[in-house]
Short mmCIF file of C-alpha atoms in Angstrom, two decimals:
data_model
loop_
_atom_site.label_atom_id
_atom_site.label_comp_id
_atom_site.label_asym_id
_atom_site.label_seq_id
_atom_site.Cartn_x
_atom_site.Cartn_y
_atom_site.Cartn_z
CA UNK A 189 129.83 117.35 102.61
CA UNK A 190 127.23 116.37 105.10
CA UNK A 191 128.14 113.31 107.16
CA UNK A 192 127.21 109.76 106.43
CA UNK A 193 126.73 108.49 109.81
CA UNK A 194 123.75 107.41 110.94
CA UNK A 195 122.20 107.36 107.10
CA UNK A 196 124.15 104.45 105.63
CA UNK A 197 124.08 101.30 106.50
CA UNK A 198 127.22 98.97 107.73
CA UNK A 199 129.00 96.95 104.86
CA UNK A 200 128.55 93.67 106.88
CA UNK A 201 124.69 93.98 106.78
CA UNK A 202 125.52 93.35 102.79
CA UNK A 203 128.07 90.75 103.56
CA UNK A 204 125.48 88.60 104.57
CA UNK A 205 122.71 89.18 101.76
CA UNK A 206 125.63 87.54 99.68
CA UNK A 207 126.29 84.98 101.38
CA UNK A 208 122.18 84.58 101.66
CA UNK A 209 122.31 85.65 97.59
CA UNK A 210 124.27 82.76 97.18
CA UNK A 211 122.08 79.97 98.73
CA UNK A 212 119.06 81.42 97.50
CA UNK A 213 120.55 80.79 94.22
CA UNK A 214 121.48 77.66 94.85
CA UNK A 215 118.23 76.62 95.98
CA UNK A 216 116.66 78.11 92.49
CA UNK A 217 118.94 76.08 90.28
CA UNK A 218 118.07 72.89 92.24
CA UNK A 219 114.54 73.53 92.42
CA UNK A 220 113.82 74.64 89.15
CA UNK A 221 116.53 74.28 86.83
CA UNK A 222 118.90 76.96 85.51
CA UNK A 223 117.00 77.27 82.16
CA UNK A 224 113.61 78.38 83.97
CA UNK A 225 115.41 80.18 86.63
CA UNK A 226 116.96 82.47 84.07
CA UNK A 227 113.61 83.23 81.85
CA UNK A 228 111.83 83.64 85.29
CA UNK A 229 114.88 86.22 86.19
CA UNK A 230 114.73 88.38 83.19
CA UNK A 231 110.43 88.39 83.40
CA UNK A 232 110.60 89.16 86.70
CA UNK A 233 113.03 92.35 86.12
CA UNK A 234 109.92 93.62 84.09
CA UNK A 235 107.35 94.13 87.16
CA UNK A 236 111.00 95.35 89.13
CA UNK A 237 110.92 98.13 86.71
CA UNK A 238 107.65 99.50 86.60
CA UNK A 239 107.82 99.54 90.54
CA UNK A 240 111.18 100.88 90.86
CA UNK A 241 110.22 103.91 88.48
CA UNK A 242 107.09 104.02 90.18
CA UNK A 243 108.78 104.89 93.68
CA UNK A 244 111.01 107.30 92.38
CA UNK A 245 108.45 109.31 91.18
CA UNK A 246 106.95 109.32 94.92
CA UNK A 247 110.97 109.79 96.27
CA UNK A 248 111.84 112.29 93.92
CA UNK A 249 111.41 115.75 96.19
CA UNK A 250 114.23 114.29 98.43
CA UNK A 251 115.56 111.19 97.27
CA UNK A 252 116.94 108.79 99.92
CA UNK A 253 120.42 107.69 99.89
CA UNK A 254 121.62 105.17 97.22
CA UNK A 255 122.86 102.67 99.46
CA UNK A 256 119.86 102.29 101.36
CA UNK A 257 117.85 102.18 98.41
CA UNK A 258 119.71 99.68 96.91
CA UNK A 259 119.73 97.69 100.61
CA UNK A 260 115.82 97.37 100.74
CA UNK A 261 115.53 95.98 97.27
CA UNK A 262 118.26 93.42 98.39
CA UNK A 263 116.74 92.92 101.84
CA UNK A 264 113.32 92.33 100.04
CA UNK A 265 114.71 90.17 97.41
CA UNK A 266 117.28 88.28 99.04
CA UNK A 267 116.73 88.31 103.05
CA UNK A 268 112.88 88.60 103.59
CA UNK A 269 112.40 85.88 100.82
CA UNK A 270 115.15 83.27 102.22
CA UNK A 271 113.88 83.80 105.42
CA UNK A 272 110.76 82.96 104.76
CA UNK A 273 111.40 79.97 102.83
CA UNK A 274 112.90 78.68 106.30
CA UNK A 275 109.90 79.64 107.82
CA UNK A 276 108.22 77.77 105.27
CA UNK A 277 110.33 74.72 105.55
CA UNK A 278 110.68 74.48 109.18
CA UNK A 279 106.63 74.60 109.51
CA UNK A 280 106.48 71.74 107.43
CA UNK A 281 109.12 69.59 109.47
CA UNK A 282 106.93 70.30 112.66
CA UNK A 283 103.26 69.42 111.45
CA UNK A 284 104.01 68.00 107.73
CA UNK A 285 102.41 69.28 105.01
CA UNK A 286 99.77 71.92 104.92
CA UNK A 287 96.61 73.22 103.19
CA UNK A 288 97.99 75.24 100.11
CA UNK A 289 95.04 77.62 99.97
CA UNK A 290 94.67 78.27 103.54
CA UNK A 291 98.32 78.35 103.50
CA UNK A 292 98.45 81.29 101.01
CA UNK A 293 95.87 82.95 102.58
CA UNK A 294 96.85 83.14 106.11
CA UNK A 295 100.80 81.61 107.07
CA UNK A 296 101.96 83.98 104.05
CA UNK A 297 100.91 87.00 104.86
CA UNK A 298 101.52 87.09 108.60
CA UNK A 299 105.47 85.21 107.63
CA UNK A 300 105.73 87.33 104.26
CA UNK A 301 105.21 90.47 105.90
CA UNK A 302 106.74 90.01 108.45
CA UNK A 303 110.58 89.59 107.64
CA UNK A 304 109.46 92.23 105.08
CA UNK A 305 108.62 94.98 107.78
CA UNK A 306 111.49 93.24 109.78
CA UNK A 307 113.95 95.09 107.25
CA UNK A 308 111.95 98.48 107.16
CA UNK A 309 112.36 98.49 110.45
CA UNK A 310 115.79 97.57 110.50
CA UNK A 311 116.36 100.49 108.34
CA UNK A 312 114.99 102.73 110.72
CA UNK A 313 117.26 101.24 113.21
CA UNK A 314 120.57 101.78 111.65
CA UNK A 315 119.65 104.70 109.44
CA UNK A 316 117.64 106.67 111.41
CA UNK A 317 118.65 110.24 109.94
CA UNK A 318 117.90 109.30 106.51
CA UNK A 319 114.37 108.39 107.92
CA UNK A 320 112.71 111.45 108.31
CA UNK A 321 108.25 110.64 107.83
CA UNK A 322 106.11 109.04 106.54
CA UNK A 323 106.80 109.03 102.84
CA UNK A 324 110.74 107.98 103.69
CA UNK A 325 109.16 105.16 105.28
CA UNK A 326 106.22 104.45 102.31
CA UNK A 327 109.43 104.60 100.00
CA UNK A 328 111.39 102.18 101.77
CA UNK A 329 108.72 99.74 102.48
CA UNK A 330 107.64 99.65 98.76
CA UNK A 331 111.24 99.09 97.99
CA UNK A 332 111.21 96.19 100.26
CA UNK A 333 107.90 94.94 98.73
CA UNK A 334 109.35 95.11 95.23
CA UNK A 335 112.54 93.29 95.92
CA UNK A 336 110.40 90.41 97.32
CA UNK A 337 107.91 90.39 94.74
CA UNK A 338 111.09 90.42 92.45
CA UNK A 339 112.36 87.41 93.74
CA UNK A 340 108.76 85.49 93.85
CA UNK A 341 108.14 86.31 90.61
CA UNK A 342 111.02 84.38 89.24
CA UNK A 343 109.53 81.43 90.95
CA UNK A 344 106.13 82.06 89.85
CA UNK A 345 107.03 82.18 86.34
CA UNK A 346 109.84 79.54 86.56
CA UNK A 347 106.97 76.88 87.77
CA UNK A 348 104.49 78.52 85.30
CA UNK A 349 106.53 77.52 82.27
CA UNK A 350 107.63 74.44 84.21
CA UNK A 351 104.18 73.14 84.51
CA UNK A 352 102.01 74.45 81.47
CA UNK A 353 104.56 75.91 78.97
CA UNK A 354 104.64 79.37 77.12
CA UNK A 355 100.40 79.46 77.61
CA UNK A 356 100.11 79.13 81.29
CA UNK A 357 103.86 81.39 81.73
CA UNK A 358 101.35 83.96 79.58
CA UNK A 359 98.63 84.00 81.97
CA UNK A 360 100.80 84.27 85.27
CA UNK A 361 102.80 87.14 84.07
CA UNK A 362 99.90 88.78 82.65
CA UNK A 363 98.45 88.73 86.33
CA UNK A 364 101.69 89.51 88.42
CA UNK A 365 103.77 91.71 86.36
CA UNK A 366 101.00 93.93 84.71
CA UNK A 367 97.81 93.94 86.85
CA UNK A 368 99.31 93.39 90.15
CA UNK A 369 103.21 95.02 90.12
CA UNK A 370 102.90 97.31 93.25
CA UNK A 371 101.10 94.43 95.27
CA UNK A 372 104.46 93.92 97.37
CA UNK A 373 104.94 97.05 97.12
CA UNK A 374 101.48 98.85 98.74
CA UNK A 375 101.46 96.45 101.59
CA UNK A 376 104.89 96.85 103.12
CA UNK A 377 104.39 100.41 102.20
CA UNK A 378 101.62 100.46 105.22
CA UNK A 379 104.50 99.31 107.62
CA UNK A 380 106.92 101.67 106.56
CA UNK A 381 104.00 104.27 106.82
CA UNK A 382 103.56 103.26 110.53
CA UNK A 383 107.70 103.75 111.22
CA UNK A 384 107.58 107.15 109.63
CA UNK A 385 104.85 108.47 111.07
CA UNK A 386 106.63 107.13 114.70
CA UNK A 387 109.99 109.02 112.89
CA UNK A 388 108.78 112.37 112.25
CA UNK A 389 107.76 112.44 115.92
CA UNK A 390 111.35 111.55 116.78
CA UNK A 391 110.08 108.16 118.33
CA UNK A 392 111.93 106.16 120.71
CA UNK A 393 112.88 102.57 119.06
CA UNK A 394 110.50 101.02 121.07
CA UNK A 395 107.62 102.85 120.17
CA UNK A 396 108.84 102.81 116.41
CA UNK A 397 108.35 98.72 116.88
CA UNK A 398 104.84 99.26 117.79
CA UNK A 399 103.63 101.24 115.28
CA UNK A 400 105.31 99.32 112.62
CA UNK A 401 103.34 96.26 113.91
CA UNK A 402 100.07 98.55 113.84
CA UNK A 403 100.88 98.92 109.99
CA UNK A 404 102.02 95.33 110.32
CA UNK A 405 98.51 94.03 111.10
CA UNK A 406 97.20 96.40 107.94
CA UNK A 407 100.02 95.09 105.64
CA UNK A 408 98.55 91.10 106.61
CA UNK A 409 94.91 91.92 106.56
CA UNK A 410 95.55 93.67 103.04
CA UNK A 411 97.88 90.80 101.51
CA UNK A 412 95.58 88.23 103.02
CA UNK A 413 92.79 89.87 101.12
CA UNK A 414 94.58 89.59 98.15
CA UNK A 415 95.57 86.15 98.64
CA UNK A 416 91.99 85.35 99.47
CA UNK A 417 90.72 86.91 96.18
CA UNK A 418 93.02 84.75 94.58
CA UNK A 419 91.97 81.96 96.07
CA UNK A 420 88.10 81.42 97.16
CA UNK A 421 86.49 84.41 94.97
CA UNK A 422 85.97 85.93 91.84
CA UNK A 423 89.11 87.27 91.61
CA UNK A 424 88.50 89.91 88.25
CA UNK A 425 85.24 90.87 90.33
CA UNK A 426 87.40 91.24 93.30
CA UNK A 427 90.00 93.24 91.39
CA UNK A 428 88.09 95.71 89.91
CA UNK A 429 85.84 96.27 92.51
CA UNK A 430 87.96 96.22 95.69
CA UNK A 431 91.63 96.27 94.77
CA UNK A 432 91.80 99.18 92.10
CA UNK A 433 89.90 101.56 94.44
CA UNK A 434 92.24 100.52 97.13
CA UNK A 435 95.02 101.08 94.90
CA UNK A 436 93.49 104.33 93.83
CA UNK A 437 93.31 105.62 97.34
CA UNK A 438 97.05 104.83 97.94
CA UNK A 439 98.01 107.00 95.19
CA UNK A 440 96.11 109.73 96.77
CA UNK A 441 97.85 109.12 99.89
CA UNK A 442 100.81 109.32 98.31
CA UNK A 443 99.56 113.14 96.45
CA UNK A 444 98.40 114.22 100.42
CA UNK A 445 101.96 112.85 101.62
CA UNK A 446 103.88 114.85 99.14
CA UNK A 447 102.06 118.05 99.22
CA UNK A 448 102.24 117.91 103.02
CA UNK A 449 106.32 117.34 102.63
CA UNK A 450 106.31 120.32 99.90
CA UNK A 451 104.51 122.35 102.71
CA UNK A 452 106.93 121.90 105.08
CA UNK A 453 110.22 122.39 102.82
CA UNK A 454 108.85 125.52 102.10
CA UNK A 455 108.02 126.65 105.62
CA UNK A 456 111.75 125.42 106.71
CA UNK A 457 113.32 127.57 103.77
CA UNK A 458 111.47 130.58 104.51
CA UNK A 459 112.82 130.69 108.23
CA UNK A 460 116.65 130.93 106.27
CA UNK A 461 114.82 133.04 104.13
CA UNK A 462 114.25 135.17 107.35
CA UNK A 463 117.83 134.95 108.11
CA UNK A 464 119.18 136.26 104.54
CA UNK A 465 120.23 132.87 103.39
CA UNK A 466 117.77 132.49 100.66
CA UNK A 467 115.17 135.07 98.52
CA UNK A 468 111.57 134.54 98.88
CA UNK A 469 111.90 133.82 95.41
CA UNK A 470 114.35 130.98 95.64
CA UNK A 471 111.97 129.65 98.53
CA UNK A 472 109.43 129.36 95.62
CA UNK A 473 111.94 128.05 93.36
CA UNK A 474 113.14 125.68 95.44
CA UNK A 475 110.25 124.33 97.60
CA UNK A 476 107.13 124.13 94.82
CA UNK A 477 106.55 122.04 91.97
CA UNK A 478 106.26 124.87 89.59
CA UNK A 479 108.69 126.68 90.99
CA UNK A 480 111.00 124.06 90.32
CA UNK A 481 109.92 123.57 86.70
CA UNK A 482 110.65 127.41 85.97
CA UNK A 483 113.88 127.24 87.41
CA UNK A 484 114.87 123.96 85.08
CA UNK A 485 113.95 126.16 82.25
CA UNK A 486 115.70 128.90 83.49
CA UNK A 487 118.92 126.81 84.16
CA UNK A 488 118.47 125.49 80.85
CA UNK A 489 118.83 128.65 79.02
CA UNK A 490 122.00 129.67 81.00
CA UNK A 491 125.65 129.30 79.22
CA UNK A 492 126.59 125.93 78.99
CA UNK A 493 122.83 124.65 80.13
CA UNK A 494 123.29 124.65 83.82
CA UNK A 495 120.67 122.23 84.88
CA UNK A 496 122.91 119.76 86.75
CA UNK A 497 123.48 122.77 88.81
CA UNK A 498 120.29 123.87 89.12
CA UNK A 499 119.47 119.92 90.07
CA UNK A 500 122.08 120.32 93.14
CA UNK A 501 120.57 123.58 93.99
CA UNK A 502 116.99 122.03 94.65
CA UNK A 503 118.68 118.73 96.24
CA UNK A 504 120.59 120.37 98.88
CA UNK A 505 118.04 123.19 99.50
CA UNK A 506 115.53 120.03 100.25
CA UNK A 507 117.66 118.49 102.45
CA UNK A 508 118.49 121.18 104.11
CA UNK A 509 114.96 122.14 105.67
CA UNK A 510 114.83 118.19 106.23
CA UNK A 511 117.87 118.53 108.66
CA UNK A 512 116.43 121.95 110.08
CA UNK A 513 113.38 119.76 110.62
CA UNK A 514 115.43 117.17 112.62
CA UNK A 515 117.23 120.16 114.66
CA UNK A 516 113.66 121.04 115.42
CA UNK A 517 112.16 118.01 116.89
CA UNK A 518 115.78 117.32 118.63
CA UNK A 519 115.93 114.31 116.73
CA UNK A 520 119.33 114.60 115.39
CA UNK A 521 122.42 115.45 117.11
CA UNK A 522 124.48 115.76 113.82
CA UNK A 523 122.48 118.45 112.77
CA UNK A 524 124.34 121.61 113.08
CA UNK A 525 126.75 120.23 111.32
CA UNK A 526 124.89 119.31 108.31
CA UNK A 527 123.20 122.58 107.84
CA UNK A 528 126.57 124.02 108.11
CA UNK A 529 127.54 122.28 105.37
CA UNK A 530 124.31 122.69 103.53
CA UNK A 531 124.40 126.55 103.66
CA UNK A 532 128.23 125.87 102.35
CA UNK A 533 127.06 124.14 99.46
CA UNK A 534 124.09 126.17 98.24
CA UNK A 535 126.17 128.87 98.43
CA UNK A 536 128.51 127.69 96.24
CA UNK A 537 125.68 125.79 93.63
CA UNK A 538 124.18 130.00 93.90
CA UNK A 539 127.22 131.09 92.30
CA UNK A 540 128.03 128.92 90.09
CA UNK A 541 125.04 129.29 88.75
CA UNK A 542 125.08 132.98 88.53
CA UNK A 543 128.49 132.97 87.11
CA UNK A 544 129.54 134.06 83.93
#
C-alpha cells in the first residue's frame, strides 16, 4: 500500500472541529430554537448534495483521499463558520453595531473568505502530497465552500421560517439551494486554484501563501459581487446576466483543467509504457475517457463482472503517473516508494483481471 504520510491529516485537527461542532451547536439551539435549527439542517443538506455530487464529478479522474475530503466539508462547515461568527461578534464589541448591507457586502467577504481559504491552505500545509494542481486545489476549495454554505444555510432558512413562515422559508431556499448552490463553492474554488497552481510547481510554503491570497482577492471581489447583487441591484437582472456566464465559464475551466490532467496521466503512463510496465493499449485504457468506458464494458462482460477490478486498475494507474509527476518536479521524497508499490498493485489488479 502506498504510504499515508504527508496525505492525511492529524486526528487532533478533528479533535477540535468537535469541540468547535459542539459550540456551534450550542449557539444554534440558543439562537434559533431546536425546532428551526433542525428543518434548517435537513434543507440545508439539499444544496450539500447537489454540490457534493457536483465536485465529484470534477474529482472523479483521481479522487482525493477520504479523510481530507471529509476534513474540508467540516473545516467549511464547522471551523471557517465559527470563526467567523467571532469575527463577527468581536467587531461589534469594538465599534457597536454596523450597517447590515454594507456589512454583507464588504466585512463578509473579506472575513468569509478568508478563514475559508485559511483551511485550503491549511490543507496544503499538512497534506501536501495529496495536493498535486490546480484541480486538487479547485476540489478542495469547493469542498470548503460547500461546508460553509452548508452551515449558513441552516441559519438562513432557520430565520426565514422564524420570521415569515413556510412563504418567506419558500422564497429563501428557492434562491440559495437551487439558483445559487455552488456560490460557496466557485469562490473558494479560486483560492484553492491559486494553491494548486503554486503546488504543481512544487512551491515553497511561502510562496503557496501568496498565491492563495492572489485567488484570495478574486474569491472577495467575486462574493462581494454577489453580495452586492443581492443587495443594491436588480438581482434576477444581475443573475442572469453576470452570474450564469460567470458560472458558465467556471465549468469550462473546470473541462480545460481536466483535459489538461487527462493529458498528462497519459504522457506519465506512456513513459512505463516505455519501460514494459504497461501496453500502449492499457495507456489508452487507462488515461482517456473513452478508453475508460470500453474497458468498464469490457470488465463487465468478464466472469463474475469484474468491474470493481477494473475500477482499481484505473485508480492506481492514475495515481501512479500523479506520483511519477511528483518524482519529476522533486516535490516528493516518498515517491519511489509509492510507485513501487503502485507497479505492485497494478500488477496484481492485471491479473486478476485476466484470470480465469
Amino acid at each position: 500500500m502506498p504510504t499515508t504520510k504527508g496525505r492525511t491529516v492529524s486526528i487532533w485537527l478533528f479533535g477540535l472541529l468537535g469541540f468547535l461542532l459542539i459550540a456551534l451547536i450550542g449557539y444554534f439551539a440558543w439562537a434559533l430554537g431546536p425546532t428551526a435549527s433542525v428543518i434548517g439542517l435537513v434543507l440545508a443538506l439539499i444544496p450539500l448534495t447537489i454540490v457534493f455530487l457536483g465536485v465529484r464529478m470534477i474529482d472523479r479522474w483521481e479522487p482525493e483521499p477520504k479523510r481530507l475530503v471529509f476534513f474540508a466539508i467540516a473545516w467549511g462547515a464547522i471551523a471557517a463558520v465559527g470563526l467567523t461568527l467571532l469575527v463577527d461578534v468581536g467587531l461589534t464589541l469594538l465599534v457597536g453595531p454596523r450597517d447590515e448591507a454594507l456589512s454583507s457586502v464588504f466585512q463578509a467577504p473579506i472575513v468569509e473568505e478568508f478563514w475559508k481559504g485559511f483551511g485550503v491552505f491549511l490543507i496544503f500545509l499538512v497534506a501536501r502530497r495529496a495536493f498535486d494542481g490546480p484541480i486538487d486545489g479547485v476540489v478542495y476549495g469547493a469542498l470548503v465552500g460547500a461546508g460553509f454554505a452548508f452551515t449558513e444555510n441552516i441559519q438562513y432558512f432557520a430565520i426565514s421560517l422564524i420570521e415569515g413562515g413556510g412563504e418567506q422559508l419558500t422564497v429563501t431556499f428557492v434562491v440559495r439551494a437551487l439558483l445559487s448552490p455552488f456560490a460557496h463553492a466557485m469562490f473558494t474554488a479560486l483560492t484553492g486554484f491559486a494553491i494548486g497552481l503554486a503546488a504543481r510547481r512544487h512551491a515553497s510554503a511561502g510562496t503557496a501563501l501568496g498565491a492563495g491570497l492572489l485567488g484570495l482577492l478574486g474569491a472577495i471581489l467575486l462574493h462581494g459581487l454577489w453580495n452586492g447583487s443581492a443587495t443594491f441591484a436588480d438581482f434576477f437582472a444581475l443573475y442572469f446576466t453576470l452570474q450564469v456566464p460567470l458560472f458558465v465559464g467556471f465549468i469550462l475551466g473546470i473541462v480545460a483543467l481536466r483535459r489538461e490532467e487527462a493529458r498528462l496521466t497519459r504522457i506519465r503512463l506512456s513513459e512505463y509504457a516505455a519501460a514494459g510496465w504497461f501496453t500502449p493499449e492499457e495507456v489508452t485504457m487507462l488515461a482517456t475517457p473513452a478508453g475508460r468506458k470500453v474497458g468498464l464494458a469490457w470488465a463487465a462482460q468478464l466472469r463474475g463482472d469484474r468491474r470493481p477490478l477494473m475500477r482499481e486498475f484505473i485508480k492506481d494507474a492514475t495515481a501512479l503517473a500523479s506520483v511519477r509527476q511528483r518524482a519529476i518536479t522533486g516535490r516528493d521524497p516518498l515517491a519511489a516508494e509509492d510507485e513501487r508499490a503502485l507497479l505492485i498493485r497494478t500488477r496484481a489488479t492485471r491479473a486478476a483481471l485476466l484470470a480465469y
